Short mmCIF file of C-alpha atoms in Angstrom, two decimals:
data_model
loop_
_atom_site.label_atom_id
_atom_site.label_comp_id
_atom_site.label_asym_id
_atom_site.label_seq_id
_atom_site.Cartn_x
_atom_site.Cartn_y
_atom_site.Cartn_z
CA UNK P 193 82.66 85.17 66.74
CA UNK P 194 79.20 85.48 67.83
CA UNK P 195 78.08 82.75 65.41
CA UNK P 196 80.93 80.82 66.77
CA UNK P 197 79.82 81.53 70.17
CA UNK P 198 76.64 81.30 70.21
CA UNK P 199 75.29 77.90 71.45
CA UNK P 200 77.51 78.71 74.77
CA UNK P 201 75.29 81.82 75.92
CA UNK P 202 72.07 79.19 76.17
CA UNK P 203 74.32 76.30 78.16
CA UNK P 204 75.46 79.03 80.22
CA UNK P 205 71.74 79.35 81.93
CA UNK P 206 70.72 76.49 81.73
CA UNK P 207 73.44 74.08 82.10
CA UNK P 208 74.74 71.51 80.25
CA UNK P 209 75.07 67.52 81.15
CA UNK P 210 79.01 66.46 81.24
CA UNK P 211 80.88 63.10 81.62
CA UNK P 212 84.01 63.62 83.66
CA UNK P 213 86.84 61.44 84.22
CA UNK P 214 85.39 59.35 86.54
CA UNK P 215 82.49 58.31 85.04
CA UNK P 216 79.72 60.32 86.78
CA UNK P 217 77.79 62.81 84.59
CA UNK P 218 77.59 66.15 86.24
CA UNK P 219 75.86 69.51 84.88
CA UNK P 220 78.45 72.13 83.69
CA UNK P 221 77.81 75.31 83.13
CA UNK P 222 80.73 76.64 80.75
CA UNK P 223 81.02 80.76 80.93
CA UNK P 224 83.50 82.94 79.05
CA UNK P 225 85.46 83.80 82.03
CA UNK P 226 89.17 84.08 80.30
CA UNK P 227 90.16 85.52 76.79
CA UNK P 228 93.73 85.34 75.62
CA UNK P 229 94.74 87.67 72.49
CA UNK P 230 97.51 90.56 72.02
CA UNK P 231 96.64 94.31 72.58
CA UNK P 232 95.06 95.08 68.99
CA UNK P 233 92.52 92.18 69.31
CA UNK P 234 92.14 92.93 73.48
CA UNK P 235 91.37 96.76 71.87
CA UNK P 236 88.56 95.08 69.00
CA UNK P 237 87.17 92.45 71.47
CA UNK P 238 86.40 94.85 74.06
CA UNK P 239 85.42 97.18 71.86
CA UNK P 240 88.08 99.93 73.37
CA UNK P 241 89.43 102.74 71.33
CA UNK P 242 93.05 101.66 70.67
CA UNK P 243 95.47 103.17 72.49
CA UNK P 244 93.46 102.79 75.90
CA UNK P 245 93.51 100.72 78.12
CA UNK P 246 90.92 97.91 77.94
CA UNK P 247 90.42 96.69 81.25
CA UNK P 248 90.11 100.67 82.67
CA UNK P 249 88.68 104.11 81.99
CA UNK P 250 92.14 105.97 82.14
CA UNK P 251 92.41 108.40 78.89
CA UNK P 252 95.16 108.06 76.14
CA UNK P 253 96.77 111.04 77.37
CA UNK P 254 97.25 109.93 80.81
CA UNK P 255 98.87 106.32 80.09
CA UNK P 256 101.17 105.84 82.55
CA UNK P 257 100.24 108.46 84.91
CA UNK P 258 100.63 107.58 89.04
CA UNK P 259 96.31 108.22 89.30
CA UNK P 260 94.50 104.72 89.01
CA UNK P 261 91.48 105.42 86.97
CA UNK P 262 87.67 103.31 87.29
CA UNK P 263 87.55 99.66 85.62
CA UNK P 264 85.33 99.67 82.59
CA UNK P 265 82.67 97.11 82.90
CA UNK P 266 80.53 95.26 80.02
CA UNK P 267 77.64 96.99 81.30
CA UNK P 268 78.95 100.47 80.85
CA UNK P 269 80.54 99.81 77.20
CA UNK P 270 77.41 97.98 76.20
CA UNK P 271 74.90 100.97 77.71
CA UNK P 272 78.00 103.64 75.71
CA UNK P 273 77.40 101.41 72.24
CA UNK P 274 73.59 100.82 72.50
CA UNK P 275 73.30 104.92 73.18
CA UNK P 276 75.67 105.98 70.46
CA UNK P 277 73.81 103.49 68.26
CA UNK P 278 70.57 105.28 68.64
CA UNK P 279 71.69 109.03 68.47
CA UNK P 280 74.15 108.07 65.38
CA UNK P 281 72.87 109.30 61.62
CA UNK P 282 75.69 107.49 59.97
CA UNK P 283 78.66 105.10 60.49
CA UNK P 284 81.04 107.92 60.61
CA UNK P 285 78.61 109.12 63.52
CA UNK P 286 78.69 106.18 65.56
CA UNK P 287 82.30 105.99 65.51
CA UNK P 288 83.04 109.70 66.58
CA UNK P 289 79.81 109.22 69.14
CA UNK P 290 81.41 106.37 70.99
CA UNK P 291 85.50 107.53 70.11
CA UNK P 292 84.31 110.10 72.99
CA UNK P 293 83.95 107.72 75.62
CA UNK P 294 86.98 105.76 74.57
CA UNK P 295 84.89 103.09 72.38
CA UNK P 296 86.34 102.04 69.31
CA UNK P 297 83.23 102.38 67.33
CA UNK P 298 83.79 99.52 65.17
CA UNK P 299 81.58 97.10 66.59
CA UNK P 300 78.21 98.14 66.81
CA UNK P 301 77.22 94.75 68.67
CA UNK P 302 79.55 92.59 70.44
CA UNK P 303 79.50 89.53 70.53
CA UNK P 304 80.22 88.99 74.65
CA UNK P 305 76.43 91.06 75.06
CA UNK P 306 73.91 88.14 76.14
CA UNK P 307 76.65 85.80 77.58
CA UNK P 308 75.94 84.75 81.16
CA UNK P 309 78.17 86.08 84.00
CA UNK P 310 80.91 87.49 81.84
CA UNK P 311 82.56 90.62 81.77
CA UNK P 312 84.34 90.75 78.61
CA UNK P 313 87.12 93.39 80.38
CA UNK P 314 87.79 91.76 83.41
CA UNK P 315 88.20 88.37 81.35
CA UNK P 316 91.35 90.01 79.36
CA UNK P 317 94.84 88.24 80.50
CA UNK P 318 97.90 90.42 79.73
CA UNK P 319 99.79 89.85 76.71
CA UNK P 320 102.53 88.44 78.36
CA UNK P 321 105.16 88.66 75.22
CA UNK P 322 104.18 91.99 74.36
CA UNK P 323 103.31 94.21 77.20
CA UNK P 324 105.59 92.23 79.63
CA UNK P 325 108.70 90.68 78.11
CA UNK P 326 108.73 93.10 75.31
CA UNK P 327 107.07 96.31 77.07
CA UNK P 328 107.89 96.33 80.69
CA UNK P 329 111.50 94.41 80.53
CA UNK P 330 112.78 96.69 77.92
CA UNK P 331 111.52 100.04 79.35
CA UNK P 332 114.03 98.71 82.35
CA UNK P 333 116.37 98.25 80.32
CA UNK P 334 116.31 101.33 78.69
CA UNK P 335 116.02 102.72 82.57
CA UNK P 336 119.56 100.86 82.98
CA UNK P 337 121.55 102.26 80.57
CA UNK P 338 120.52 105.89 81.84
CA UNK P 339 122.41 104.53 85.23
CA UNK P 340 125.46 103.42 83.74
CA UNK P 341 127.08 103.47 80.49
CA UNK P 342 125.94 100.30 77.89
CA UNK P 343 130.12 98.86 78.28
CA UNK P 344 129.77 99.33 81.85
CA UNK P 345 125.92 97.98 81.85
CA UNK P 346 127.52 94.78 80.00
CA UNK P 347 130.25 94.36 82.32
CA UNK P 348 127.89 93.79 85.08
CA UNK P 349 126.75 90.56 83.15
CA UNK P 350 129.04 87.96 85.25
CA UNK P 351 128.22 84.01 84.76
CA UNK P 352 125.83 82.82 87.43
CA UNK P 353 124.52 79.40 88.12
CA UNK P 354 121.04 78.26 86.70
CA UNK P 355 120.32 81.49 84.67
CA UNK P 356 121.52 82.21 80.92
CA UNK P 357 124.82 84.27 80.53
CA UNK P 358 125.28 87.14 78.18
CA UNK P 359 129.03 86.72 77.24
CA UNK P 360 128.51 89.58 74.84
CA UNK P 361 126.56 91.50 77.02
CA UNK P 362 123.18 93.13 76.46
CA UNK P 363 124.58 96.04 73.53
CA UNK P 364 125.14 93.17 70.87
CA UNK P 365 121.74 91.85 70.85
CA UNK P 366 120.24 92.93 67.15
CA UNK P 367 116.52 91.48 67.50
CA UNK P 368 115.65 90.23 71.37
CA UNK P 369 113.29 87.52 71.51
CA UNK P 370 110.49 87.36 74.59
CA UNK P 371 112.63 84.37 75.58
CA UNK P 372 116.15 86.56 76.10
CA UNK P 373 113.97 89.23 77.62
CA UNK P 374 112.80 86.84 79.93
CA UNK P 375 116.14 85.36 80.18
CA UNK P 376 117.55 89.49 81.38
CA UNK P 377 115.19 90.02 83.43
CA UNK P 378 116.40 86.98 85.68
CA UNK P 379 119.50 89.03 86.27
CA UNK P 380 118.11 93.03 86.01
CA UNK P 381 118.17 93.40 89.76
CA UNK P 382 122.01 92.32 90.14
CA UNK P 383 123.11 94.71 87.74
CA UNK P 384 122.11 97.85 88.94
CA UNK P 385 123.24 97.09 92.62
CA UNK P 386 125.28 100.39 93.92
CA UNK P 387 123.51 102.21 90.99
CA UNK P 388 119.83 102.40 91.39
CA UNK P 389 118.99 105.83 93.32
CA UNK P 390 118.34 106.34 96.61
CA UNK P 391 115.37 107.66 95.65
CA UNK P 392 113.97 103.94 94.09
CA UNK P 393 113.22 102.64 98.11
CA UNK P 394 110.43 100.61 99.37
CA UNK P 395 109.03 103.79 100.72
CA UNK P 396 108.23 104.36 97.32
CA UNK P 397 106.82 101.75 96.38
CA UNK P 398 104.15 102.37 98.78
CA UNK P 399 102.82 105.45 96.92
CA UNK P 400 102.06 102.87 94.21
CA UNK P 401 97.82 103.12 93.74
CA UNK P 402 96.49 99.44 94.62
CA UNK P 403 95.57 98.26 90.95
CA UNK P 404 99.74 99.12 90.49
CA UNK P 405 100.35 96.86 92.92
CA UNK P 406 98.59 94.03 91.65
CA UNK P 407 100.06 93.95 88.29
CA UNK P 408 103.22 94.46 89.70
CA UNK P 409 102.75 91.04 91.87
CA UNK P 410 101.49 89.58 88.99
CA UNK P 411 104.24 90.41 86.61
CA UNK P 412 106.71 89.29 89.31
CA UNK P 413 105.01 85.87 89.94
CA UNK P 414 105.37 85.33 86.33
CA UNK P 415 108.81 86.07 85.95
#
């Protein structure tokens, strides 16, 4: 990747001359601002130990905990790998050296280091099949069917206009695709109505720490 890369870091400075649509040449200067991949490569790009998260410095322990922990920042990781690099006496070393600060140890110089304005973590999208349609839709509908029974879950299914109808209900899916999970949670929110506890209120929502929030509006925008 960094041989791949490479040529961009220089451009970056420096600029670059570019012929747009409308004839004029203008100078460009392309940055690696975005990065699309699914969590194991967002965990080896970003050099995070997997099972973290790699856009923040909240431990492996305390996933899903209410407490919003620090973002990581290139700077940080980089400073972490360079250090580990210099007090490690062996591979083995290094790993273990930067597994302590949540590093993955596997890269001992990434490839995002010299690249102009870029922050490799805050350049991660979400994996929007996986930790989305696949992670946050089906945790919800596991939540569901500790509200109601799965027949009675099913039964709430009813035909509606514009959105795809379950005539079998949810219980006689085998292997859901991130299309049907997509497809339930158009209609989530109308089957739980007179279920969901009092306790689930806006009120509640407010207790939410900010970065919560965010991903929240972002998941819903996307939906």
């Amino acid at each position: 990747m960094r041989i791949i890369l490479e040529p961009l870091i220089e451009v970056g400075k420096k600029g670059m001359e570019v012929t747009g649509g409308d004839g004029k040449v203008q100078i460009m200067y392309p940055i690696l601002a975005c990065y699309v991949a699914d969590y194991p490569e967002q965990c080896l790009v970003t050099c995070a130990k997997y099972g973290t998260c790699p856009k923040c410095q909240v431990n492996d322990d305390e996933m899903g905990g209410r407490e919003a922990a620090g973002w990581r920042t290139q700077h940080r990781t980089s400073k972490l790998i360079r250090t580990a690099r210099e007090k490690a006496t062996s591979i083995s070393n290094f790993q273990e050296l930067c597994k302590e600060d949540n590093i993955s140890g596997g890269v001992r110089r990434p490839f995002w280091e010299d690249f102009p304005h870029c922050d490799i973590h805050m350049a991660m999208t979400s994996d929007i099949l996986h930790q989305l349609y696949q992670g946050v839709v089906k945790h919800l509908e596991h939540w569901c069917t500790s509200l109601m029974m799965t027949a009675e879950l099913d039964h709430h299914i009813t035909p509606c206009f514009g959105v795809r109808h379950f005539k079998n209900g949810w219980s006689q899916l085998s292997q859901v695709s991130g299309k049907e999970r997509k497809d339930m949670a158009h209609i989530l929110l109308g089957c739980i109505i007179g279920k969901a506890p009092s306790q689930v209120s806006y009120l509640r929502l407010l207790e939410l720490p900010s970065p919560c929030w965010q991903d929240l509006e972002s998941y819903i925008y996307l939906i």
